[in-house]
Tab-separated table of C-alpha atoms and ligand atoms in Angstrom:
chain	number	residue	atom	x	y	z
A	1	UNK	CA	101.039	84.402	263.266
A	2	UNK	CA	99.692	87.699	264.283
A	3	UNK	CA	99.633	89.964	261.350
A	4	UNK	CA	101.539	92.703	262.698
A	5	UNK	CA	104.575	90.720	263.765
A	6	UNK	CA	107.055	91.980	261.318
A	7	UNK	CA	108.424	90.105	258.491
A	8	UNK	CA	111.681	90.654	256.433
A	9	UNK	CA	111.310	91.156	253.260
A	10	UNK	CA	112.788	92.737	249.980
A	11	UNK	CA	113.683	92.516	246.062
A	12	UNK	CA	117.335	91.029	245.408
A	13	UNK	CA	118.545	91.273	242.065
A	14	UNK	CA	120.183	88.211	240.489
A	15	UNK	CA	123.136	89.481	238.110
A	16	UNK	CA	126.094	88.239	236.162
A	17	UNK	CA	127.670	87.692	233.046
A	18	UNK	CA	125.605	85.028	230.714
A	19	UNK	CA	125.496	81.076	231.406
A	20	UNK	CA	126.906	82.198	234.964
A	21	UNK	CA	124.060	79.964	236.379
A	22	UNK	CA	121.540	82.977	237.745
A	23	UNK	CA	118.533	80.893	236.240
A	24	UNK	CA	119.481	77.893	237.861
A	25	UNK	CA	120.112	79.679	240.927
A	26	UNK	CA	116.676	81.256	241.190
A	27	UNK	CA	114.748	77.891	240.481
A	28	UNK	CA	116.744	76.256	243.038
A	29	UNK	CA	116.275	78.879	246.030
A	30	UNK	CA	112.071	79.799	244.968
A	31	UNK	CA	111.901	75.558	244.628
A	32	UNK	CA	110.086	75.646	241.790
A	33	UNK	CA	111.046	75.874	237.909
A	34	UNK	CA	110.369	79.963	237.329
A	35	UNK	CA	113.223	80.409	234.297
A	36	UNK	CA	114.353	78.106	231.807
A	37	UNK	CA	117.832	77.087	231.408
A	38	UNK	CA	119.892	76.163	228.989
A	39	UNK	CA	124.009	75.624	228.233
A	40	UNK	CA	123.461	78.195	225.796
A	41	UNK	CA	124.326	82.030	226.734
A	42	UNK	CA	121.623	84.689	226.616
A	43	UNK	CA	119.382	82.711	227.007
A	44	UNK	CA	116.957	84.219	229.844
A	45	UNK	CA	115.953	87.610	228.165
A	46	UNK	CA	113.797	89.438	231.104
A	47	UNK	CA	113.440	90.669	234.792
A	48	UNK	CA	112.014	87.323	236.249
A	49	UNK	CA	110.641	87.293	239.377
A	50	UNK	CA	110.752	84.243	241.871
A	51	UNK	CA	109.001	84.750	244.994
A	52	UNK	CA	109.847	82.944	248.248
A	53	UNK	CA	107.143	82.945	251.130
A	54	UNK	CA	108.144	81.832	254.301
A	55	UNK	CA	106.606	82.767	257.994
A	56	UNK	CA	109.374	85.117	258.111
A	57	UNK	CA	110.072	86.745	255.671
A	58	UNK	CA	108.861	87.437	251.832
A	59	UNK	CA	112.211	87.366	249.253
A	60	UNK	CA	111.491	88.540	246.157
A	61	UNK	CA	113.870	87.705	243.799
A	62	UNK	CA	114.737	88.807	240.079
A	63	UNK	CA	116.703	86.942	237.239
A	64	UNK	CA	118.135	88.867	234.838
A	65	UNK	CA	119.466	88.395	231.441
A	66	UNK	CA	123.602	88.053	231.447
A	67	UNK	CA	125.063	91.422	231.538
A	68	UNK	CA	126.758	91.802	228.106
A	69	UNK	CA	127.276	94.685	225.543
A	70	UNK	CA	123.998	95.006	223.329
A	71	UNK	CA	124.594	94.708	219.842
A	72	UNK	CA	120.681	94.846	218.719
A	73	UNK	CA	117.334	96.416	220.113
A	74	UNK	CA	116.551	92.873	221.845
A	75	UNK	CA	120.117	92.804	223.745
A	76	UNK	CA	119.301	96.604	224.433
A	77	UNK	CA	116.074	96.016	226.268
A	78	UNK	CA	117.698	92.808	227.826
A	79	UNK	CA	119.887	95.324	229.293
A	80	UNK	CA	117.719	97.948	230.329
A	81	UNK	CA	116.104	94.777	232.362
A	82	UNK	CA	119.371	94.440	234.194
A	83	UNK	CA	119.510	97.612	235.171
A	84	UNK	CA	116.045	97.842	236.152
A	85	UNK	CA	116.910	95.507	238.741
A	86	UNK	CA	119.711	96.970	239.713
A	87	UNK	CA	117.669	100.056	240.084
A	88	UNK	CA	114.946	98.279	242.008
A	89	UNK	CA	116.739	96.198	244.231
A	90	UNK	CA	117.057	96.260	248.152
A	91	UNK	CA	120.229	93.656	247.832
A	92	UNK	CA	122.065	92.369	244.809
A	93	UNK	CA	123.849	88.661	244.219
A	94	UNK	CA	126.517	88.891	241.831
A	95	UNK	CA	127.062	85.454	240.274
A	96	UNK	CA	130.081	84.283	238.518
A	97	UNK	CA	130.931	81.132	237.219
A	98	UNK	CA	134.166	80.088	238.987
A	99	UNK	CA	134.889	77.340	236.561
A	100	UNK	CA	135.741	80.196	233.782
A	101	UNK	CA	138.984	82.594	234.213
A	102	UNK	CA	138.506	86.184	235.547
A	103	UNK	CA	137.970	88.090	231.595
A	104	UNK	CA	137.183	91.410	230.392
A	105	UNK	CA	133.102	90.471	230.930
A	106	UNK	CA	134.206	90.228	234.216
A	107	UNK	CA	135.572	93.671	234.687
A	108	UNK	CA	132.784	94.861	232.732
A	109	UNK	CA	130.215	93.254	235.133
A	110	UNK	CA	131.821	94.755	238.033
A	111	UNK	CA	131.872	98.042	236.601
A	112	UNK	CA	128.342	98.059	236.155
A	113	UNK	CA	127.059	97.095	239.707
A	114	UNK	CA	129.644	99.699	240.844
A	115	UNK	CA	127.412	102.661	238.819
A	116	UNK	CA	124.588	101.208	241.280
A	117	UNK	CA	126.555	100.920	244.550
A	118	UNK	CA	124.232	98.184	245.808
A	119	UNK	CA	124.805	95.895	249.246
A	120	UNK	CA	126.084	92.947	247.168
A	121	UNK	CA	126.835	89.603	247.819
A	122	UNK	CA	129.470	87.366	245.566
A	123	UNK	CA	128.517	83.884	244.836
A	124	UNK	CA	130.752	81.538	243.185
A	125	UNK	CA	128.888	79.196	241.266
A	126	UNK	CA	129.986	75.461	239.188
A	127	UNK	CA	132.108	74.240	242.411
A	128	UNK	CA	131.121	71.117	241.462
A	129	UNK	CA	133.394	71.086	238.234
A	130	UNK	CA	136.557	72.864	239.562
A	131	UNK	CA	139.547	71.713	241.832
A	132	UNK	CA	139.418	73.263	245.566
A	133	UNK	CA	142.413	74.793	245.174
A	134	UNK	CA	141.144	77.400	242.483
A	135	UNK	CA	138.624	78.684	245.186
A	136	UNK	CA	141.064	80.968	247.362
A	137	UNK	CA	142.990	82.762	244.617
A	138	UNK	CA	139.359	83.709	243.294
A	139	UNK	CA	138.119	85.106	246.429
A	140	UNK	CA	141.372	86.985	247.128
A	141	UNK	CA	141.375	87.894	243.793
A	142	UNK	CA	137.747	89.408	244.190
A	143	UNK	CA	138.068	90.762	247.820
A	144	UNK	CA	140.545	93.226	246.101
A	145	UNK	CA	138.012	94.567	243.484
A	146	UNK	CA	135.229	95.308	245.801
A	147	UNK	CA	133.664	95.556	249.435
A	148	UNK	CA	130.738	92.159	249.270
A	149	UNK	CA	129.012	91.596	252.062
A	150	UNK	CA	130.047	87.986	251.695
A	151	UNK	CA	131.505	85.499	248.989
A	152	UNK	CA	130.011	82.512	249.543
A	153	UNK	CA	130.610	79.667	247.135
A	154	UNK	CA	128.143	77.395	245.334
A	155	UNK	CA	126.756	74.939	243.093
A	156	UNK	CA	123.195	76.147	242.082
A	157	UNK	CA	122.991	72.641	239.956
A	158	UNK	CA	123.555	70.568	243.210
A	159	UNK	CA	122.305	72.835	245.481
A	160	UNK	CA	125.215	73.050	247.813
A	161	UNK	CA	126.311	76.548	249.680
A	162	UNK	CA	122.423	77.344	249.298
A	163	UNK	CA	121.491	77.744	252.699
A	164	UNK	CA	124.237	79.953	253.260
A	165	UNK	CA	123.020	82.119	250.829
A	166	UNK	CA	119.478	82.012	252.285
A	167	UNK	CA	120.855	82.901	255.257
A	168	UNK	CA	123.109	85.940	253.931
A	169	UNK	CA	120.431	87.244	252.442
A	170	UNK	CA	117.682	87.708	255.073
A	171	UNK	CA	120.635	89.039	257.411
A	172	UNK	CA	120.907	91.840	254.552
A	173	UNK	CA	117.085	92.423	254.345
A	174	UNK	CA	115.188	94.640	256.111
A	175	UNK	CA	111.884	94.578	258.006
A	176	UNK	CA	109.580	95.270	254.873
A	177	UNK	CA	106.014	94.825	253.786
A	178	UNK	CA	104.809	91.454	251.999
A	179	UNK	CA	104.802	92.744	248.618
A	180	UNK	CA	103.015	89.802	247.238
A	181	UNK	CA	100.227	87.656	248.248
A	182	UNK	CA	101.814	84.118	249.964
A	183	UNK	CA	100.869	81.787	248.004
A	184	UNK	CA	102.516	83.473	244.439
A	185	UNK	CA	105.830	82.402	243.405
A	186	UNK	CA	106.251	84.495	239.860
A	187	UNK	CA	105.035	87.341	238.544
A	188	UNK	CA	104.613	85.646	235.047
A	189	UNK	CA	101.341	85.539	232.814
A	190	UNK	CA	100.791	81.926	231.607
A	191	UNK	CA	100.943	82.839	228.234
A	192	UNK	CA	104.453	83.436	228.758
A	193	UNK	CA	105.171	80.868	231.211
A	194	UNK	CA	103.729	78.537	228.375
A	195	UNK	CA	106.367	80.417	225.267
A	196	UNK	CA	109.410	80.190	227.494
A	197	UNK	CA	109.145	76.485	228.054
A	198	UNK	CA	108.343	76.324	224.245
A	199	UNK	CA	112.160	78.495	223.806
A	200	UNK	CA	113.692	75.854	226.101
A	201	UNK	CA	113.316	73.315	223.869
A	202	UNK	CA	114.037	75.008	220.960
A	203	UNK	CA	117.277	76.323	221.947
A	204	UNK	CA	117.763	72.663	223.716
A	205	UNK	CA	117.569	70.909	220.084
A	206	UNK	CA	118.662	73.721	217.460
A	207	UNK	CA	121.596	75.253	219.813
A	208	UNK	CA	124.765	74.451	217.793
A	209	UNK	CA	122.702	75.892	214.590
A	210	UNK	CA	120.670	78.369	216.196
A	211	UNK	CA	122.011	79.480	219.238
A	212	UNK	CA	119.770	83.390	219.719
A	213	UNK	CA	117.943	83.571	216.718
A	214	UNK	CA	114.925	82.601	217.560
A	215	UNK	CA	111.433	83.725	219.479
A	216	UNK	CA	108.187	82.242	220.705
A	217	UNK	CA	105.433	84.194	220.264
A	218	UNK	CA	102.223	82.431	221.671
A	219	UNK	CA	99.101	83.282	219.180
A	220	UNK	CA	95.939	81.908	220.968
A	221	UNK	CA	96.064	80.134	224.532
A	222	UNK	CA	92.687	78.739	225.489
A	223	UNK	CA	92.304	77.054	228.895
A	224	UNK	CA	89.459	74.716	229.362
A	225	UNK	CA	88.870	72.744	231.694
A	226	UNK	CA	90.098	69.345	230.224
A	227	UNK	CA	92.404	70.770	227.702
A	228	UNK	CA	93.988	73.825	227.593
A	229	UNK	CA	94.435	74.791	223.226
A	230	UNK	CA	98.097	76.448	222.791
A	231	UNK	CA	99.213	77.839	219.412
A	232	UNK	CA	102.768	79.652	219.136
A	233	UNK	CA	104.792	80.870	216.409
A	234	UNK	CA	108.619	79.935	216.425
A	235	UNK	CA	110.263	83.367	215.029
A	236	UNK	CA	113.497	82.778	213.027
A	237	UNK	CA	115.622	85.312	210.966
A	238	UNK	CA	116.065	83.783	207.897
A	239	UNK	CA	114.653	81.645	205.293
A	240	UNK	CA	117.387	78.753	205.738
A	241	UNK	CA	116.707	78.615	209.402
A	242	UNK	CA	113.213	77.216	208.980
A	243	UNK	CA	114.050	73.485	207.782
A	244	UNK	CA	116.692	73.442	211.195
A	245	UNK	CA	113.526	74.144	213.118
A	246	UNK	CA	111.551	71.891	211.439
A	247	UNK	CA	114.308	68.641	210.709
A	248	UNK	CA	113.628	65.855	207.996
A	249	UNK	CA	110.385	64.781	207.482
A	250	UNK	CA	108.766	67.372	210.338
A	251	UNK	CA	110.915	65.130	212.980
A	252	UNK	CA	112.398	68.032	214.438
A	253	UNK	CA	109.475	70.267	215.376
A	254	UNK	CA	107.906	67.020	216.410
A	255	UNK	CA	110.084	66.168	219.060
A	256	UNK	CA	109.844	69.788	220.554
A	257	UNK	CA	106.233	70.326	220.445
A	258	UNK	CA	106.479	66.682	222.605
A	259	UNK	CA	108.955	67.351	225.080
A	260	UNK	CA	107.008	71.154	225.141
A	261	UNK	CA	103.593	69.541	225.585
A	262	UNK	CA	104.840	67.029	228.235
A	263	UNK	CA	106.293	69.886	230.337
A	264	UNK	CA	102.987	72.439	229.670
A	265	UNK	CA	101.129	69.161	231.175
A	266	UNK	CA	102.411	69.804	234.403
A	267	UNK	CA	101.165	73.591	234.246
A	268	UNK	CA	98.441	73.292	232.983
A	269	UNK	CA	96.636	69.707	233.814
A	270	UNK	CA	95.520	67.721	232.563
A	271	UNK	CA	96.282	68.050	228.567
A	272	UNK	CA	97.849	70.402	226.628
A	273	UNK	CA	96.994	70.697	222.882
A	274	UNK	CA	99.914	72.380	221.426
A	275	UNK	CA	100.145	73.587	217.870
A	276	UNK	CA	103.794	75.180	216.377
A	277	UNK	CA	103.967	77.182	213.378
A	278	UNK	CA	107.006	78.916	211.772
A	279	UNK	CA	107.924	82.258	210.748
A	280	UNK	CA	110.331	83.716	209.060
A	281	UNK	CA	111.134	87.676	210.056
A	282	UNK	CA	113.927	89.435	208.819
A	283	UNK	CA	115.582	90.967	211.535
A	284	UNK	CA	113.489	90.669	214.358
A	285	UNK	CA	115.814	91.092	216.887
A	286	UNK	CA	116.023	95.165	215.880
A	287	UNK	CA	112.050	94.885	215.491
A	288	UNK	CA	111.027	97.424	218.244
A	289	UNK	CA	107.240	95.487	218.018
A	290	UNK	CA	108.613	92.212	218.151
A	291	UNK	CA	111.294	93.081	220.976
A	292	UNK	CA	108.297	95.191	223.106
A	293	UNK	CA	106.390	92.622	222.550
A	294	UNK	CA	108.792	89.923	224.011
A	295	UNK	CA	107.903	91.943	227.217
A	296	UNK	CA	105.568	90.102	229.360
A	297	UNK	CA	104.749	93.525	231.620
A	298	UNK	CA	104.036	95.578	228.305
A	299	UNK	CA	100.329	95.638	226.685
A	300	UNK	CA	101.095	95.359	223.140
A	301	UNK	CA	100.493	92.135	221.652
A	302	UNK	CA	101.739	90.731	218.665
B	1	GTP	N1	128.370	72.272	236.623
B	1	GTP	C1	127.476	73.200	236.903
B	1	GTP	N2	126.734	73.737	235.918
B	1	GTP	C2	125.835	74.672	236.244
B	1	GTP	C3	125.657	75.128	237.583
B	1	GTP	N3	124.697	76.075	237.561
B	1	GTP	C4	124.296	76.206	236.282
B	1	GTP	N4	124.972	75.363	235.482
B	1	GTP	C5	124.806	75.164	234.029
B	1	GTP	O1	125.211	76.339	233.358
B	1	GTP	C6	124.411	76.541	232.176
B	1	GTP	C7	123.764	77.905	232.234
B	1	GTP	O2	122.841	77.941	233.307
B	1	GTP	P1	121.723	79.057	233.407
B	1	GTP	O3	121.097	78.947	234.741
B	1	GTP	O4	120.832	79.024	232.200
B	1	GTP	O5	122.640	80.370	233.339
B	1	GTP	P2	122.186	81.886	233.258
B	1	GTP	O6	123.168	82.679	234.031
B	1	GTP	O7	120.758	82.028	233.630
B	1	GTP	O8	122.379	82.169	231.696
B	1	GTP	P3	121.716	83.327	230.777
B	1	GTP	O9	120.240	83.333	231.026
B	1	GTP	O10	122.055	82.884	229.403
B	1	GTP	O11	122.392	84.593	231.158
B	1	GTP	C8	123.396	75.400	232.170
B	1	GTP	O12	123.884	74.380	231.327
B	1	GTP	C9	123.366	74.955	233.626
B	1	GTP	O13	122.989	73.611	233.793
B	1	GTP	C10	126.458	74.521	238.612
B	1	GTP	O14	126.350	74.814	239.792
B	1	GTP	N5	127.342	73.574	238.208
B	2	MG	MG1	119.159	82.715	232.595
């Protein structure tokens, strides 16, 4: 294609309320895995972005932690990285989880992309788990509270309604500049690529116990070219949550630094070595160091 034929292109913001299924949603439309997810909420806790390239058009889109009110520095800067998007966006897809009655979060959530006044479009995610039925009284129910561009309903798990939602979006784009190079997908430094996937299967073993507590902070990351040498430090809170991380007998950590490993394999091939250590720090989650440096675009490191 000639380079000056013009392309569509643009940021769109992925927002809603937490476990609403905006991770999911991402991974499934960029095609790749770009956020962890897990049935635990809060768990994504920054801007993510998840590039799709096609001849047409460049889509940049941004996951975002679940809009909530922030009770500590970490929720705070989660937060700020919502409205960042918000900010930054050229379209925004407001995703609720139609499986879950229409709450005060809800309200909230609204309220908030109403401060931005962005083009938005309402998905309706989980249709896989409800009754029919519930669908119509929903989308009356949100016609009423604001002007979308369309409400289009989904299942980011299974896929279905995607297209539709591919489609929606590039007729809300505009003709734009390829912000990114074609053939990237995130804008995420390995390093944290590597301590997210280490936080997946943390939270995916220790999340009745343990549910935000904890942090992955990666200490050394070496990539060779047979093995790439990956240390990271599992942050708890307190003392007593050390032996949850760590189970009888080391069992525990054992079993996440394997499925971890197994996963970093496919990242970053052929072998992973991965070491896990862990720390107790009081309070992290109002530590302004440990919080900044949770932040993939800032320079401080831990
Ligand atoms: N049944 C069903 N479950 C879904 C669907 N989409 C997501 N989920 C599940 O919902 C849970 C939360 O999914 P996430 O994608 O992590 O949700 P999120 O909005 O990113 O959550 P936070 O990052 O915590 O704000 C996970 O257990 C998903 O498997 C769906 O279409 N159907
Ligand atoms: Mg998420």
């Amino acid at each position: 294609m000639p380079e000056e034929t013009p392309i569509k292109s643009g940021y769109v913001a992925i927002v809603g309320r937490p476990n609403a299924g905006k991770s999911t949603l991402i991974n499934a439309l960029v095609g790749t895995k770009v956020s962890i997810v897990t049935p635990v909420a809060q768990t994504t806790r920054n801007r993510i972005l998840g590039i799709v390239n096609r001849p047409d058009a460049q889509i940049v889109f941004m996951d975002t932690p679940g809009i909530h009110r922030p009770l500590s520095r970490l929720n705070e800067q989660m937060m700020a990285f919502v409205r960042q998007a918000l900010a930054e966006r050229d379209l925004v897809l407001l995703i609720v989880d139609a499986s879950e009655r229409f709450g005060r979060g809800d309200a909230f959530a609204l309220q908030l992309l109403k401060q931005y006044a962005p083009r938005t479009i309402l998905l309706l995610n989980k249709i896989d788990v409800i009754a029919k039925p519930r669908l119509l009284p929903l989308i009356d129910q949100y016609s009423k509270l604001h002007e979308f561009e369309e409400i289009i309903p989904i299942s980011a798990r299974e896929g279905s309604g995607l297209e539709a939602v591919m489609e929606a979006v590039l007729k809300c784009l505009p003709e734009g500049p390829q912000y990114y190079p074609v053939d990237m997908y995130t804008d995420q430094p390995e390093r944290f690529l590597a301590s997210e996937i280490i936080r997946e299967k943390v939270i995916a073993h220790t999340r009745q116990e343990l549910p935000y507590v904890t942090a992955v902070l990666i200490d050394d990351f070496e990539e060779g070219k047979t093995i790439t040498n990956i240390h990271a430090t599992i942050v708890v809170e307190r003392d007593s949550q050390r032996p949850i991380i760590i189970g009888a007998g080391g069992q525990q950590i054992k079993q996440i630094g394997t499925e971890a490993r197994k996963e970093l394999e496919k990242l970053f091939p052929p072998k992973v070595f991965l070491e896990l250590f862990v720390k107790v720090e009081p309070h992290w989650r109002d530590n302004q160091a440990v919080v900044t440096a949770l932040d993939y675009r800032s320079d401080t490191e831990m």
